[in-house]
C-alpha cells in the first residue's frame, strides 16, 4: 500500500482546500473539519495495521522524480518511530479541532482550513525522505502557525508572533543552507540512499534549526510568549506536536547522517540539554499561571528527550521516542484542560484559582490522572520513558543521569503545585460556585487522550519494541563500542543499509 503515506499528507490538505472554497455554514465547516481529522486518525490506524513491525527499513513508501538534474524526488515513507509520531500528530490535532469546534472560533473557514493544513504539513515532515521535501513541509508547517497565533491569539499575540517568526526564520535559513550543501556534496538529496557526512558546520546548522523549534536552552525565548498567547488548542499542538518535529529532525537527520560530529559535539549538546532540563523545571515551579507551568515544563521535557536522543544507544533512543509520544499527549491534554479552566474562571492565574474539585468530579479526575502521569509515578508511561532515557544516558555519563533524577523530583513539585492550586485549597476569587463541570463535548476530546496515556502506562512496549526494527541489538541506533569509544567509532543502521565510519 504505497499510497498510504501520501494519503496521510493529502487528506487534511484536501480537506482544508474544500473548506476554503465550498460555501458552507459555520457549523458545517466545523463539522467537516472534525470529520476530516477523524478520518485521518482512521487512516493512520489502517497504516498501523498494514505496517510490518518485524521488517527493517522504510515502509509504505512512494517515490517519484521531482528535479532529476539535482536528484530531488518526492519520496515519502515511514519507519517505526515516525509511524508513532504521525499517530501522535493526528490524534492531538483531532482533539484540538474538537476543542475549537466546541469553543466556537471566529472566522471558522480560515481557522479550520489552517488547522488541517498544519496537520498535513506536520505529517509531511515525519514522512519526507528527501531533504528538500522535508524543508518544504517544514516551512509549510510554520506558515499556518504564524497566522493561528497572530490572528486568534490573546492580547499579546503580535509580540508573540514576532518573536516566533524571528527565531524560526533564522533557524529555517540555517537549515536551508545546510540542506543545500549536504545535498550537493552527496550528489543526492535522498535521505535513504545518501551516506554520512563529517562536516561539523553542516551538522551545527541542522542542530541550531532544530534546537530553535524544539526549543532547547538557550534558544527558547519565543516559548513563553507563544504558549501563553496562542489559543489553548494551538498551544497544545505547538507544545505537543510541533516540538516533536524538531526532535525527529535530530534523530532522522542530525544523528543518522553525522556520526562523527555527533561524537564530537554530543557533550556540549547534553550539557545544554541538562541546563534546559533544570532551568525549565525551576521556572515551571515558579510560574504564576497554568500555561506558564505547562510551557516551562515543556522546555524541561525537551531537554530530557534530547538526553535520550544524544545518548545514542538503544535505551536512550527507545525511551526518547516513547517520551515524545508521552509528552505530546500530556501537554495537549493539559493545555486543553487549561483552556476549559480559563473559560470557567476567566483567568489562569494560580493565585485566583482553587477548590475546583468540589462539585466537578470529571475535571478533577482528568486533571489528577494527567498530572499524576506527568510527574512520572512508577507504573505510568512517563516513568517508563524517563527511566529508559536516564538508563541510556547513564552509559554516556552518570552525571547526566543525576541531573535527570533531580529534574524528575522538580517535575513532581511543580505538577503537584499545579494540581493543588487548581483543585484543592479554598476556592479562589475567580472560581464561581456556578462554574460547571466538564461538558460531554469536552469529555469527547479529552477522554481519548487520557485513555491513550493509560493504555501506554499498561503497555509501553507497544512503542519501545516497535520503534526501531532490524538486526538484533543494533536496529536503527548508534553504538559507541566501549573498547573503541575513545576513538570515536560509531556504527549506524538507520536506513536499509548499514554504514560504519571512524571519524
Coordinates of C-alpha atoms in Angstrom, one line a residue:
X1 CA 0.0 0.0 0.0
X2 CA 2.5 2.6 -1.2
X3 CA -0.2 5.3 -1.3
X4 CA -0.9 5.4 2.4
X5 CA 1.9 7.8 3.4
X6 CA 0.8 10.2 0.6
X7 CA -2.8 9.8 1.7
X8 CA -2.0 10.8 5.3
X9 CA -0.4 14.0 3.9
X10 CA -3.0 14.8 1.2
X11 CA -6.2 14.1 3.1
X12 CA -6.1 17.0 5.6
X13 CA -4.7 19.4 2.9
X14 CA -7.5 18.4 0.6
X15 CA -10.0 19.0 3.4
X16 CA -8.5 22.4 4.0
X17 CA -9.0 23.4 0.3
X18 CA -12.6 22.2 0.3
X19 CA -13.4 24.1 3.5
X20 CA -11.9 27.3 1.9
X21 CA -13.7 27.1 -1.4
X22 CA -17.1 25.5 -0.5
X23 CA -19.9 27.8 0.7
X24 CA -20.5 26.1 4.0
X25 CA -22.2 27.4 7.1
X26 CA -20.0 27.9 10.2
X27 CA -21.4 24.8 11.8
X28 CA -20.9 22.8 8.7
X29 CA -17.3 24.0 8.4
X30 CA -16.5 22.9 12.0
X31 CA -18.3 19.5 11.4
X32 CA -16.4 18.9 8.2
X33 CA -13.0 19.7 9.7
X34 CA -13.7 17.4 12.6
X35 CA -14.8 14.6 10.3
X36 CA -11.7 15.0 8.2
X37 CA -9.5 14.9 11.3
X38 CA -11.2 11.7 12.5
X39 CA -10.8 10.2 9.0
X40 CA -7.1 11.0 9.3
X41 CA -7.0 9.1 12.6
X42 CA -8.8 6.1 10.9
X43 CA -6.3 6.2 8.0
X44 CA -3.4 6.1 10.5
X45 CA -4.9 3.1 12.3
X46 CA -5.1 1.4 8.9
X47 CA -1.4 2.3 8.3
X48 CA -0.5 0.7 11.7
X49 CA -2.4 -2.5 10.7
X50 CA -0.5 -2.7 7.4
X51 CA 2.9 -1.9 8.9
X52 CA 5.1 -4.9 9.3
X53 CA 7.0 -4.3 12.6
X54 CA 9.2 -7.3 12.0
X55 CA 10.6 -5.9 8.8
X56 CA 13.5 -3.4 8.9
X57 CA 13.8 -0.3 6.8
X58 CA 11.3 2.1 5.2
X59 CA 7.7 1.0 4.6
X60 CA 4.6 2.4 3.0
X61 CA 6.9 4.5 0.8
X62 CA 6.4 6.2 -2.5
X63 CA 9.0 7.9 -4.7
X64 CA 8.6 10.0 -7.9
X65 CA 11.3 12.1 -9.5
X66 CA 10.9 15.8 -8.8
X67 CA 14.0 17.6 -10.1
X68 CA 16.1 14.9 -11.9
X69 CA 19.1 17.1 -12.5
X70 CA 19.6 17.6 -8.8
X71 CA 18.4 14.1 -7.8
X72 CA 15.5 15.6 -5.9
X73 CA 12.4 13.4 -5.6
X74 CA 9.0 13.3 -3.9
X75 CA 9.9 10.5 -1.6
X76 CA 7.8 9.7 1.4
X77 CA 7.6 6.7 3.8
X78 CA 7.6 5.7 7.4
X79 CA 9.9 4.0 9.8
X80 CA 8.5 2.5 13.1
X81 CA 9.5 5.6 15.1
X82 CA 8.0 8.0 12.6
X83 CA 4.8 6.0 12.4
X84 CA 4.2 6.7 16.1
X85 CA 4.9 10.4 15.7
X86 CA 2.4 10.6 12.9
X87 CA -0.1 8.9 15.2
X88 CA 0.6 11.5 17.9
X89 CA 0.1 14.2 15.3
X90 CA -3.3 13.1 14.0
X91 CA -4.7 12.3 17.5
X92 CA -3.6 15.6 19.0
X93 CA -4.8 17.7 16.1
X94 CA -8.1 15.9 16.0
X95 CA -8.6 16.8 19.7
X96 CA -7.5 20.4 19.0
X97 CA -10.1 20.7 16.2
X98 CA -12.7 19.2 18.5
X99 CA -11.9 21.8 21.2
X100 CA -12.0 24.6 18.7
X101 CA -15.4 23.4 17.4
X102 CA -16.8 23.3 21.0
X103 CA -15.3 26.8 21.8
X104 CA -16.7 28.3 18.5
X105 CA -13.8 30.1 16.9
X106 CA -14.4 33.2 14.8
X107 CA -13.8 33.1 11.0
X108 CA -14.2 29.3 11.1
X109 CA -13.4 28.7 7.4
X110 CA -9.9 30.3 7.7
X111 CA -9.3 28.8 11.1
X112 CA -10.2 25.2 10.4
X113 CA -8.5 25.3 7.0
X114 CA -5.3 26.4 8.6
X115 CA -5.6 23.7 11.3
X116 CA -6.0 21.0 8.6
X117 CA -3.2 22.4 6.5
X118 CA -1.0 22.3 9.7
X119 CA -1.9 18.7 10.2
X120 CA -0.9 17.7 6.7
X121 CA 2.4 19.7 6.9
X122 CA 3.4 18.1 10.2
X123 CA 2.7 14.6 8.8
X124 CA 4.7 15.5 5.8
X125 CA 7.7 16.4 8.0
X126 CA 7.6 13.0 9.6
X127 CA 7.1 11.2 6.3
X128 CA 9.5 13.1 4.0
X129 CA 12.6 11.1 2.9
X130 CA 14.1 13.8 0.7
X131 CA 15.9 16.8 2.2
X132 CA 14.3 19.4 0.1
X133 CA 10.8 17.9 0.5
X134 CA 11.5 17.8 4.3
X135 CA 12.2 21.6 4.1
X136 CA 9.1 22.3 2.1
X137 CA 6.9 20.6 4.7
X138 CA 8.9 22.3 7.5
X139 CA 8.1 25.7 6.1
X140 CA 4.6 24.8 5.3
X141 CA 4.2 23.8 8.9
X142 CA 5.3 27.2 10.2
X143 CA 3.1 29.4 8.0
X144 CA -0.3 28.4 9.5
X145 CA 1.2 28.6 13.0
X146 CA 2.2 32.2 12.3
X147 CA -1.4 33.1 11.4
X148 CA -3.1 31.0 14.1
X149 CA -1.1 32.6 16.8
X150 CA -1.1 36.1 15.3
X151 CA -4.9 36.3 14.5
X152 CA -6.6 34.1 17.1
X153 CA -4.2 34.6 20.0
X154 CA -4.5 36.8 23.1
X155 CA -3.8 40.4 23.8
X156 CA 0.0 40.0 23.3
X157 CA -0.3 37.9 20.2
X158 CA 1.6 40.4 17.9
X159 CA 4.7 40.3 20.1
X160 CA 4.5 36.5 20.5
X161 CA 4.1 36.1 16.7
X162 CA 7.1 38.4 16.0
X163 CA 9.4 36.5 18.4
X164 CA 8.2 33.2 16.9
X165 CA 8.8 34.4 13.3
X166 CA 12.3 35.8 14.1
X167 CA 13.5 32.7 15.8
X168 CA 12.0 30.2 13.4
X169 CA 13.0 32.1 10.3
X170 CA 16.6 32.3 11.5
X171 CA 16.6 28.6 12.2
X172 CA 15.0 27.8 8.8
X173 CA 17.6 29.7 6.9
X174 CA 20.4 27.8 8.6
X175 CA 18.7 24.6 7.8
X176 CA 18.2 25.5 4.1
X177 CA 21.9 26.3 3.8
X178 CA 22.8 23.0 5.4
X179 CA 20.4 21.1 3.2
X180 CA 21.9 22.6 0.0
X181 CA 25.5 22.0 1.0
X182 CA 24.8 18.4 2.2
X183 CA 22.7 17.5 -0.9
X184 CA 25.2 18.9 -3.4
X185 CA 28.1 17.2 -1.6
X186 CA 26.3 13.9 -1.6
X187 CA 25.1 14.1 -5.2
X188 CA 21.5 13.4 -4.0
X189 CA 19.0 14.9 -1.6
X190 CA 17.5 11.5 -0.8
X191 CA 17.8 10.6 2.9
X192 CA 17.6 6.8 2.3
X193 CA 20.2 6.4 -0.4
X194 CA 22.7 9.1 0.8
X195 CA 25.6 8.3 3.0
X196 CA 27.0 10.0 6.1
X197 CA 28.9 13.3 6.3
X198 CA 31.7 14.5 8.6
X199 CA 31.2 18.3 8.3
X200 CA 30.9 20.0 11.7
X201 CA 29.4 23.2 10.2
X202 CA 26.6 21.4 8.3
X203 CA 25.8 19.4 11.4
X204 CA 25.7 22.5 13.5
X205 CA 23.4 24.3 11.0
X206 CA 20.8 21.4 11.4
X207 CA 21.3 21.3 15.2
X208 CA 20.6 25.1 15.5
X209 CA 17.5 24.9 13.4
X210 CA 16.1 22.0 15.3
X211 CA 17.1 23.5 18.7
X212 CA 15.1 26.7 18.0
X213 CA 12.0 24.7 17.1
X214 CA 12.2 22.2 20.0
X215 CA 13.0 24.6 21.8
X216 CA 16.2 23.9 23.7
X217 CA 18.0 26.2 26.1
X218 CA 19.1 28.9 25.4
X219 CA 17.1 29.3 22.2
X220 CA 13.7 29.3 24.0
X221 CA 12.9 33.0 24.3
X222 CA 9.9 32.7 22.0
X223 CA 8.3 29.8 24.0
X224 CA 6.5 31.5 27.0
X225 CA 5.0 34.3 24.8
X226 CA 3.7 31.9 22.1
X227 CA 2.3 29.3 24.6
X228 CA 0.6 31.9 26.7
X229 CA -0.9 34.0 23.8
X230 CA -1.9 31.2 21.5
X231 CA -5.4 29.7 21.8
X232 CA -5.3 26.6 24.1
X233 CA -5.6 24.1 21.2
X234 CA -2.9 25.8 19.2
X235 CA -0.7 25.9 22.2
X236 CA -1.4 22.2 22.7
X237 CA -0.3 21.5 19.1
X238 CA 2.8 23.7 19.4
X239 CA 3.9 22.0 22.6
X240 CA 2.7 18.5 21.9
X241 CA 3.4 18.0 18.3
X242 CA 5.5 20.8 16.6
X243 CA 8.3 20.4 19.1
X244 CA 8.5 16.7 18.3
X245 CA 9.1 17.6 14.6
X246 CA 12.4 19.2 15.8
X247 CA 13.2 16.1 17.9
X248 CA 12.5 13.9 14.9
X249 CA 14.9 16.1 12.9
X250 CA 17.6 15.5 15.4
X251 CA 17.1 11.7 15.1
X252 CA 16.5 11.3 11.3
X253 CA 19.0 13.9 10.0
X254 CA 21.5 15.2 12.6
X255 CA 22.2 11.9 14.3
X256 CA 21.8 9.5 11.5
X257 CA 23.8 11.5 8.9
X258 CA 26.6 13.0 11.0
X259 CA 28.1 10.2 13.2
X260 CA 31.4 11.9 13.5
X261 CA 30.1 15.4 14.6
X262 CA 27.6 13.7 16.9
X263 CA 30.6 12.0 18.7
X264 CA 32.4 15.4 18.8
X265 CA 29.6 17.6 19.9
X266 CA 27.3 15.5 22.0
X267 CA 28.9 16.5 25.3
X268 CA 28.1 20.2 24.8
X269 CA 24.7 19.3 23.5
X270 CA 24.0 17.1 26.5
X271 CA 25.2 19.9 28.8
X272 CA 22.8 22.4 27.2
X273 CA 20.0 19.8 27.5
X274 CA 20.8 19.4 31.2
X275 CA 20.7 23.2 31.7
X276 CA 17.4 23.4 30.0
X277 CA 16.0 20.5 32.0
X278 CA 16.8 22.0 35.3
X279 CA 16.1 25.6 34.2
X280 CA 12.8 24.8 32.7
X281 CA 11.8 22.8 35.8
X282 CA 12.7 25.7 38.2
X283 CA 10.8 28.2 36.0
X284 CA 7.7 25.8 35.9
X285 CA 7.8 25.6 39.7
X286 CA 7.8 29.4 40.0
X287 CA 5.4 30.2 37.1
X288 CA 2.3 32.1 38.4
X289 CA -0.2 30.7 35.9
X290 CA -1.4 27.5 34.4
X291 CA 0.1 28.0 30.9
X292 CA 3.4 29.1 32.3
X293 CA 3.7 25.8 34.2
X294 CA 2.9 23.8 31.1
X295 CA 5.1 25.9 28.9
X296 CA 8.3 25.7 31.0
X297 CA 7.7 22.0 31.8
X298 CA 7.7 21.5 28.0
X299 CA 11.2 23.2 27.9
X300 CA 12.3 20.8 30.6
X301 CA 10.8 17.7 28.8
X302 CA 12.5 18.6 25.5
X303 CA 15.8 18.7 27.4
X304 CA 15.1 15.2 28.7
X305 CA 14.2 13.9 25.3
X306 CA 17.4 15.4 23.9
X307 CA 19.2 13.4 26.6
X308 CA 17.8 10.2 25.2
X309 CA 18.5 11.1 21.6
X310 CA 22.1 12.0 22.1
X311 CA 22.8 9.1 24.4
X312 CA 22.8 7.3 21.0
X313 CA 22.1 3.8 22.4
X314 CA 19.1 1.5 22.4
X315 CA 17.7 2.5 25.8
X316 CA 18.1 6.2 25.1
X317 CA 16.5 6.2 21.7
X318 CA 13.6 4.0 22.6
X319 CA 13.0 6.0 25.7
X320 CA 13.1 9.2 23.7
X321 CA 10.5 8.1 21.2
X322 CA 8.2 6.9 24.0
X323 CA 8.7 10.2 25.8
X324 CA 7.9 12.2 22.7
X325 CA 4.6 10.5 22.5
X326 CA 4.0 10.7 26.3
X327 CA 4.8 14.4 26.4
X328 CA 2.8 15.2 23.3
X329 CA -0.3 13.6 24.8
X330 CA 0.2 15.0 28.3
X331 CA 1.0 18.6 27.1
X332 CA -2.0 18.6 24.7
X333 CA -4.3 17.4 27.5
X334 CA -3.1 19.9 30.0
X335 CA -3.4 22.8 27.6
X336 CA -7.0 21.8 26.7
X337 CA -7.8 21.5 30.4
X338 CA -6.2 24.9 31.0
X339 CA -8.4 26.3 28.3
X340 CA -11.5 24.8 30.0
X341 CA -10.5 26.2 33.3
X342 CA -9.8 29.7 31.9
X343 CA -13.2 29.7 30.3
X344 CA -14.8 29.0 33.7
X345 CA -12.7 31.3 35.8
X346 CA -11.8 33.9 33.2
X347 CA -8.2 33.6 34.4
X348 CA -5.3 31.1 34.5
X349 CA -3.6 32.8 37.5
X350 CA -3.0 30.1 40.1
X351 CA -3.5 32.6 43.0
X352 CA -7.0 33.2 41.8
X353 CA -8.0 29.6 41.3
X354 CA -8.6 26.8 43.8
X355 CA -11.3 24.5 45.1
X356 CA -12.4 23.4 41.6
X357 CA -12.6 19.7 42.6
X358 CA -15.7 20.5 44.7
X359 CA -18.7 19.6 42.5
X360 CA -16.6 19.0 39.4
X361 CA -15.6 15.3 39.5
X362 CA -14.9 15.0 35.8
X363 CA -12.5 17.9 35.8
X364 CA -10.8 16.7 39.0
X365 CA -10.4 13.2 37.7
X366 CA -8.9 14.1 34.3
X367 CA -6.6 16.7 35.8
X368 CA -5.4 14.4 38.6
X369 CA -4.9 11.5 36.2
X370 CA -2.9 13.5 33.7
X371 CA -0.9 15.3 36.4
X372 CA 0.0 12.0 38.2
X373 CA 1.2 10.5 34.9
X374 CA 3.1 13.7 34.1
X375 CA 5.0 13.5 37.4
X376 CA 6.2 10.0 36.4
X377 CA 4.9 7.9 39.2
X378 CA 6.1 4.2 38.9
X379 CA 3.8 2.3 36.7
X380 CA 3.0 5.3 34.4
X381 CA 4.1 5.6 30.8
X382 CA 6.1 8.7 31.7
X383 CA 8.0 6.7 34.3
X384 CA 8.8 4.1 31.6
X385 CA 10.0 6.7 29.2
X386 CA 12.1 8.7 31.7
X387 CA 13.6 5.6 33.2
X388 CA 14.7 4.3 29.8
X389 CA 16.2 7.7 28.9
X390 CA 18.1 8.0 32.2
X391 CA 19.3 4.5 31.9
X392 CA 20.6 5.2 28.4
X393 CA 22.3 8.5 29.2
X394 CA 23.9 6.9 32.3
X395 CA 26.2 4.9 30.0
X396 CA 27.3 8.2 28.5
X397 CA 27.9 9.9 31.8
X398 CA 26.5 9.2 35.3
X399 CA 26.3 13.0 35.9
X400 CA 23.6 13.4 33.3
X401 CA 21.5 10.7 35.0
X402 CA 21.9 12.5 38.3
X403 CA 20.7 15.8 36.7
X404 CA 17.8 14.0 35.1
X405 CA 16.9 12.5 38.5
X406 CA 16.9 15.9 40.2
X407 CA 14.7 17.3 37.4
X408 CA 12.2 14.4 37.9
X409 CA 11.9 15.5 41.6
X410 CA 11.3 19.1 40.4
X411 CA 8.7 17.9 38.0
X412 CA 6.8 16.3 40.9
X413 CA 7.0 19.5 42.8
X414 CA 5.6 21.8 40.0
X415 CA 2.9 19.3 38.9
X416 CA 1.7 18.8 42.5
X417 CA 1.7 22.6 42.9
X418 CA -0.5 23.0 39.8
X419 CA -2.9 20.3 40.9
X420 CA -3.2 21.7 44.4
X421 CA -3.6 25.3 43.2
X422 CA -6.5 24.4 40.8
X423 CA -8.4 21.6 42.6
X424 CA -7.7 21.9 46.3
X425 CA -7.2 24.7 49.0
X426 CA -10.1 27.1 49.3
X427 CA -11.9 28.4 46.2
X428 CA -10.2 31.4 44.7
X429 CA -11.8 34.8 44.0
X430 CA -12.3 33.9 40.3
X431 CA -13.9 30.5 41.0
X432 CA -17.7 30.8 41.0
X433 CA -19.9 28.1 42.6
X434 CA -21.9 28.2 39.4
X435 CA -19.0 27.1 37.2
X436 CA -19.9 23.8 35.5
X437 CA -18.0 20.6 35.4
X438 CA -16.6 19.4 32.1
X439 CA -19.4 19.0 29.5
X440 CA -19.9 15.9 27.3
X441 CA -18.3 17.6 24.3
X442 CA -15.2 18.4 26.3
X443 CA -15.0 14.8 27.5
X444 CA -15.3 13.7 23.9
X445 CA -11.8 15.2 23.0
X446 CA -10.2 14.9 26.4
X447 CA -11.0 11.3 27.5
X448 CA -9.4 9.7 24.4
X449 CA -6.1 11.5 25.1
X450 CA -6.1 10.3 28.8
X451 CA -7.2 6.8 27.7
X452 CA -4.2 6.6 25.4
X453 CA -1.9 7.6 28.3
X454 CA -3.4 4.8 30.4
X455 CA -3.0 2.3 27.7
X456 CA 0.7 3.2 27.2
X457 CA 1.1 3.0 31.0
X458 CA -0.1 -0.6 30.8
X459 CA 1.9 -1.4 27.6
X460 CA 4.8 1.0 26.9
X461 CA 6.4 -1.8 24.9
X462 CA 3.8 -1.1 22.2
X463 CA 6.2 1.8 21.2
X464 CA 9.6 0.8 22.6
X465 CA 9.6 -2.6 21.0
X466 CA 8.3 -1.3 17.7
X467 CA 10.1 1.9 17.0
X468 CA 13.4 0.5 15.7
X469 CA 13.3 -2.8 13.9
X470 CA 16.2 -4.6 12.3
X471 CA 19.1 -6.7 13.3
X472 CA 19.1 -7.8 17.0
X473 CA 20.6 -5.1 19.3
X474 CA 21.7 -2.8 16.5
X475 CA 18.5 -1.7 14.9
X476 CA 18.4 1.9 13.8
X477 CA 20.8 3.0 16.5
X478 CA 24.3 4.2 17.1
X479 CA 26.6 2.1 19.1
X480 CA 29.6 3.5 20.7
X481 CA 31.6 0.4 21.2
X482 CA 33.1 0.5 24.8
X483 CA 36.6 -0.6 23.7
X484 CA 36.7 1.8 20.8
X485 CA 34.6 4.7 22.0
X486 CA 37.6 6.9 22.7
X487 CA 38.5 6.8 19.1
X488 CA 35.0 8.0 18.2
X489 CA 34.0 4.8 16.2
X490 CA 30.3 4.6 15.7
X491 CA 28.1 2.1 13.8
X492 CA 24.9 3.3 12.1
X493 CA 22.0 1.3 10.9
X494 CA 19.0 3.6 10.2
X495 CA 18.0 3.1 6.6
X496 CA 18.0 -0.1 4.6
X497 CA 21.8 -0.2 4.6
X498 CA 24.3 -0.1 7.4
X499 CA 27.2 2.3 7.4
X500 CA 30.2 2.3 9.6
X501 CA 32.5 5.2 10.0
X502 CA 35.6 6.1 12.0
X503 CA 35.9 9.9 12.3

